[in-house]
PDB file of C-alpha atoms and ligand atoms in Angstrom:
ATOM      1  CA  UNK G   3     110.821 113.332 109.453  1.00  0.00           C
ATOM      2  CA  UNK G   4     109.995 109.637 109.838  1.00  0.00           C
ATOM      3  CA  UNK G   5     108.627 107.600 106.939  1.00  0.00           C
ATOM      4  CA  UNK G   6     105.322 107.392 108.802  1.00  0.00           C
ATOM      5  CA  UNK G   7     105.226 111.192 109.060  1.00  0.00           C
ATOM      6  CA  UNK G   8     106.046 111.542 105.367  1.00  0.00           C
ATOM      7  CA  UNK G   9     103.314 109.058 104.376  1.00  0.00           C
ATOM      8  CA  UNK G  10     100.806 110.793 106.651  1.00  0.00           C
ATOM      9  CA  UNK G  11     101.629 114.181 105.171  1.00  0.00           C
ATOM     10  CA  UNK G  12     101.443 113.152 101.511  1.00  0.00           C
ATOM     11  CA  UNK G  13      98.158 111.341 102.160  1.00  0.00           C
ATOM     12  CA  UNK G  14      96.548 114.770 102.602  1.00  0.00           C
ATOM     13  CA  UNK G  15      97.273 115.455  98.932  1.00  0.00           C
ATOM     14  CA  UNK G  16      95.587 112.296  97.662  1.00  0.00           C
ATOM     15  CA  UNK G  17      93.068 112.883  94.877  1.00  0.00           C
ATOM     16  CA  UNK G  18      90.301 110.450  95.778  1.00  0.00           C
ATOM     17  CA  UNK G  19      86.936 112.074  94.955  1.00  0.00           C
ATOM     18  CA  UNK G  20      85.408 108.761  93.837  1.00  0.00           C
ATOM     19  CA  UNK G  21      86.387 106.339  96.593  1.00  0.00           C
ATOM     20  CA  UNK G  22      86.926 109.056  99.234  1.00  0.00           C
ATOM     21  CA  UNK G  23      89.667 106.751 100.450  1.00  0.00           C
ATOM     22  CA  UNK G  24      92.955 108.625 100.742  1.00  0.00           C
ATOM     23  CA  UNK G  25      96.191 106.648 100.882  1.00  0.00           C
ATOM     24  CA  UNK G  26      99.745 107.849 101.467  1.00  0.00           C
ATOM     25  CA  UNK G  27     102.974 105.950 100.876  1.00  0.00           C
ATOM     26  CA  UNK G  28     106.564 106.815 101.711  1.00  0.00           C
ATOM     27  CA  UNK G  29     109.664 104.820 100.974  1.00  0.00           C
ATOM     28  CA  UNK G  30     113.297 105.166 101.869  1.00  0.00           C
ATOM     29  CA  UNK G  31     115.655 104.131  99.102  1.00  0.00           C
ATOM     30  CA  UNK G  32     118.836 102.184  99.658  1.00  0.00           C
ATOM     31  CA  UNK G  33     120.618 105.477  98.883  1.00  0.00           C
ATOM     32  CA  UNK G  34     118.849 107.000 101.901  1.00  0.00           C
ATOM     33  CA  UNK G  35     116.396 109.292 100.135  1.00  0.00           C
ATOM     34  CA  UNK G  36     112.674 109.516 100.935  1.00  0.00           C
ATOM     35  CA  UNK G  37     110.117 109.418  98.114  1.00  0.00           C
ATOM     36  CA  UNK G  38     106.389 109.816  98.593  1.00  0.00           C
ATOM     37  CA  UNK G  39     103.187 109.121  96.691  1.00  0.00           C
ATOM     38  CA  UNK G  40      99.425 109.285  97.098  1.00  0.00           C
ATOM     39  CA  UNK G  41      96.551 107.776  95.192  1.00  0.00           C
ATOM     40  CA  UNK G  42      95.366 109.738  92.170  1.00  0.00           C
ATOM     41  CA  UNK G  43      91.945 108.684  90.938  1.00  0.00           C
ATOM     42  CA  UNK G  44      90.236 109.329  87.619  1.00  0.00           C
ATOM     43  CA  UNK G  45      86.636 109.489  86.476  1.00  0.00           C
ATOM     44  CA  UNK G  46      87.573 106.548  84.254  1.00  0.00           C
ATOM     45  CA  UNK G  47      88.082 104.441  87.367  1.00  0.00           C
ATOM     46  CA  UNK G  48      90.707 101.947  86.116  1.00  0.00           C
ATOM     47  CA  UNK G  49      92.997 104.849  85.214  1.00  0.00           C
ATOM     48  CA  UNK G  50      93.510 105.713  88.872  1.00  0.00           C
ATOM     49  CA  UNK G  51      96.862 105.018  90.467  1.00  0.00           C
ATOM     50  CA  UNK G  52      97.740 103.802  93.943  1.00  0.00           C
ATOM     51  CA  UNK G  53      99.867 105.611  96.503  1.00  0.00           C
ATOM     52  CA  UNK G  54     102.561 102.923  96.323  1.00  0.00           C
ATOM     53  CA  UNK G  55     102.819 103.290  92.543  1.00  0.00           C
ATOM     54  CA  UNK G  56     103.198 107.046  92.989  1.00  0.00           C
ATOM     55  CA  UNK G  57     106.035 106.666  95.475  1.00  0.00           C
ATOM     56  CA  UNK G  58     107.814 104.218  93.185  1.00  0.00           C
ATOM     57  CA  UNK G  59     107.395 106.544  90.204  1.00  0.00           C
ATOM     58  CA  UNK G  60     108.833 109.424  92.264  1.00  0.00           C
ATOM     59  CA  UNK G  61     111.804 107.256  93.259  1.00  0.00           C
ATOM     60  CA  UNK G  62     112.590 106.337  89.662  1.00  0.00           C
ATOM     61  CA  UNK G  63     112.040 109.885  88.425  1.00  0.00           C
ATOM     62  CA  UNK G  64     114.551 111.093  91.032  1.00  0.00           C
ATOM     63  CA  UNK G  65     117.180 108.721  89.641  1.00  0.00           C
ATOM     64  CA  UNK G  66     116.966 106.411  92.635  1.00  0.00           C
ATOM     65  CA  UNK G  67     116.358 102.715  92.157  1.00  0.00           C
ATOM     66  CA  UNK G  68     115.946 100.414  95.177  1.00  0.00           C
ATOM     67  CA  UNK G  69     113.551 100.386  98.125  1.00  0.00           C
ATOM     68  CA  UNK G  70     114.988  99.842 101.623  1.00  0.00           C
ATOM     69  CA  UNK G  71     111.767 100.416 103.570  1.00  0.00           C
ATOM     70  CA  UNK G  72     108.135 101.321 102.800  1.00  0.00           C
ATOM     71  CA  UNK G  73     105.217 102.697 104.816  1.00  0.00           C
ATOM     72  CA  UNK G  74     101.578 102.892 103.655  1.00  0.00           C
ATOM     73  CA  UNK G  75      98.861 104.700 105.614  1.00  0.00           C
ATOM     74  CA  UNK G  76      95.103 105.062 105.259  1.00  0.00           C
ATOM     75  CA  UNK G  77      92.075 105.883 107.398  1.00  0.00           C
ATOM     76  CA  UNK G  78      90.666 102.388 107.710  1.00  0.00           C
ATOM     77  CA  UNK G  79      89.416  99.997 110.417  1.00  0.00           C
ATOM     78  CA  UNK G  80      92.553  97.890 109.943  1.00  0.00           C
ATOM     79  CA  UNK G  81      95.876  98.471 108.165  1.00  0.00           C
ATOM     80  CA  UNK G  82      95.399  98.374 104.389  1.00  0.00           C
ATOM     81  CA  UNK G  83      97.528  95.923 102.442  1.00  0.00           C
ATOM     82  CA  UNK G  84      98.815  96.957  99.002  1.00  0.00           C
ATOM     83  CA  UNK G  85      96.739  95.676  96.066  1.00  0.00           C
ATOM     84  CA  UNK G  86      98.015  92.788  93.992  1.00  0.00           C
ATOM     85  CA  UNK G  87      99.404  95.005  91.252  1.00  0.00           C
ATOM     86  CA  UNK G  88     101.298  97.133  93.746  1.00  0.00           C
ATOM     87  CA  UNK G  89     102.775  94.047  95.362  1.00  0.00           C
ATOM     88  CA  UNK G  90     104.347  93.159  92.031  1.00  0.00           C
ATOM     89  CA  UNK G  91     105.508  96.755  91.542  1.00  0.00           C
ATOM     90  CA  UNK G  92     107.106  96.810  95.003  1.00  0.00           C
ATOM     91  CA  UNK G  93     108.798  93.445  94.390  1.00  0.00           C
ATOM     92  CA  UNK G  94     110.424  94.859  91.238  1.00  0.00           C
ATOM     93  CA  UNK G  95     112.413  97.329  93.341  1.00  0.00           C
ATOM     94  CA  UNK G  96     112.828  95.664  96.735  1.00  0.00           C
ATOM     95  CA  UNK G  97     114.554  92.620  98.178  1.00  0.00           C
ATOM     96  CA  UNK G  98     112.170  90.031  99.684  1.00  0.00           C
ATOM     97  CA  UNK G  99     113.399  90.960 103.186  1.00  0.00           C
ATOM     98  CA  UNK G 100     112.486  94.653 102.879  1.00  0.00           C
ATOM     99  CA  UNK G 101     110.150  95.764 105.683  1.00  0.00           C
ATOM    100  CA  UNK G 102     106.712  97.155 104.802  1.00  0.00           C
ATOM    101  CA  UNK G 103     104.676  98.904 107.487  1.00  0.00           C
ATOM    102  CA  UNK G 104     100.921  99.182 107.009  1.00  0.00           C
ATOM    103  CA  UNK G 105      99.421 101.855 109.220  1.00  0.00           C
ATOM    104  CA  UNK G 106      96.114 103.480 110.034  1.00  0.00           C
ATOM    105  CA  UNK G 107      95.532 107.113 110.897  1.00  0.00           C
ATOM    106  CA  UNK G 108      94.314 106.027 114.356  1.00  0.00           C
ATOM    107  CA  UNK G 109      97.671 104.498 115.225  1.00  0.00           C
ATOM    108  CA  UNK G 110      97.426 100.824 114.321  1.00  0.00           C
ATOM    109  CA  UNK G 111     100.279  99.260 112.402  1.00  0.00           C
ATOM    110  CA  UNK G 112     101.367  95.927 111.025  1.00  0.00           C
ATOM    111  CA  UNK G 113     104.915  95.233 109.954  1.00  0.00           C
ATOM    112  CA  UNK G 114     105.606  92.644 107.276  1.00  0.00           C
ATOM    113  CA  UNK G 115     108.100  92.032 104.497  1.00  0.00           C
ATOM    114  CA  UNK G 116     107.922  92.126 100.725  1.00  0.00           C
ATOM    115  CA  UNK G 117     108.142  88.314 100.745  1.00  0.00           C
ATOM    116  CA  UNK G 118     105.136  88.154 103.090  1.00  0.00           C
ATOM    117  CA  UNK G 119     103.174  90.313 100.656  1.00  0.00           C
ATOM    118  CA  UNK G 120     104.135  88.416  97.524  1.00  0.00           C
ATOM    119  CA  UNK G 121     105.417  84.914  98.167  1.00  0.00           C
ATOM    120  CA  UNK G 122     106.689  83.148  95.073  1.00  0.00           C
ATOM    121  CA  UNK G 123     107.016  86.401  93.145  1.00  0.00           C
ATOM    122  CA  UNK G 124     107.549  86.276  89.402  1.00  0.00           C
ATOM    123  CA  UNK G 125     111.112  87.533  89.062  1.00  0.00           C
ATOM    124  CA  UNK G 126     113.672  88.182  86.306  1.00  0.00           C
ATOM    125  CA  UNK G 127     115.350  84.793  86.935  1.00  0.00           C
ATOM    126  CA  UNK G 128     112.194  83.058  85.694  1.00  0.00           C
ATOM    127  CA  UNK G 129     113.021  84.395  82.238  1.00  0.00           C
ATOM    128  CA  UNK G 130     116.608  83.125  82.169  1.00  0.00           C
ATOM    129  CA  UNK G 131     115.908  80.810  79.225  1.00  0.00           C
ATOM    130  CA  UNK G 132     114.237  83.474  77.159  1.00  0.00           C
TER     131      UNK G 132
HETATM  132  N1  LIG N  17      94.683 102.332  97.149  1.00  0.00           N
HETATM  133  C1  LIG N  17      95.989 102.690  97.281  1.00  0.00           C
HETATM  134  O1  LIG N  17      96.396 103.783  96.866  1.00  0.00           O
HETATM  135  N2  LIG N  17      96.827 101.812  97.879  1.00  0.00           N
HETATM  136  C2  LIG N  17      96.438 100.653  98.477  1.00  0.00           C
HETATM  137  O2  LIG N  17      97.268  99.954  99.050  1.00  0.00           O
HETATM  138  C3  LIG N  17      95.033 100.237  98.431  1.00  0.00           C
HETATM  139  C4  LIG N  17      94.155 101.061  97.579  1.00  0.00           C
HETATM  140  C5  LIG N  17      93.765 103.311  96.558  1.00  0.00           C
HETATM  141  C6  LIG N  17      93.301 103.033  95.156  1.00  0.00           C
HETATM  142  C7  LIG N  17      91.996 103.812  95.107  1.00  0.00           C
HETATM  143  O3  LIG N  17      92.287 105.168  94.781  1.00  0.00           O
HETATM  144  C8  LIG N  17      91.482 103.753  96.535  1.00  0.00           C
HETATM  145  O4  LIG N  17      92.580 103.404  97.341  1.00  0.00           O
HETATM  146  C9  LIG N  17      90.359 102.746  96.740  1.00  0.00           C
HETATM  147  O5  LIG N  17      90.688 101.503  96.235  1.00  0.00           O
END
């Protein structure tokens, strides 16, 4: 199964009764394993979590640690970029050159990198004097 297929499939499980906007994410780790996530909303809106965060949590829970490639899919007029918080979460576990594909259910896609999504990312090296 491709990452796009995996993201499409997990999107069906998204819990999005408030926004009605289902998102699926699938990543391949550097170890070669696929981990998936979907958005999980909450009646207390800020407690909801994004699909990307779910996929990252699944990766860490599985004992895996680094992202080699990521795909995000939603039913939207144009490919949906990860939110600001997710960009920082992705950058924690991916090299700047890692490819990120943003896709729509009607077949559009944009390919970018982690560095494109979060230029000038705050990184561990910034704390070297701490
Ligand atoms: N959402 C994601 O899961 N990932 C994104 O990249 C953009 C937004 C979710 C959060 C919320 O459940 C819904 O989409 C609307 O913002």
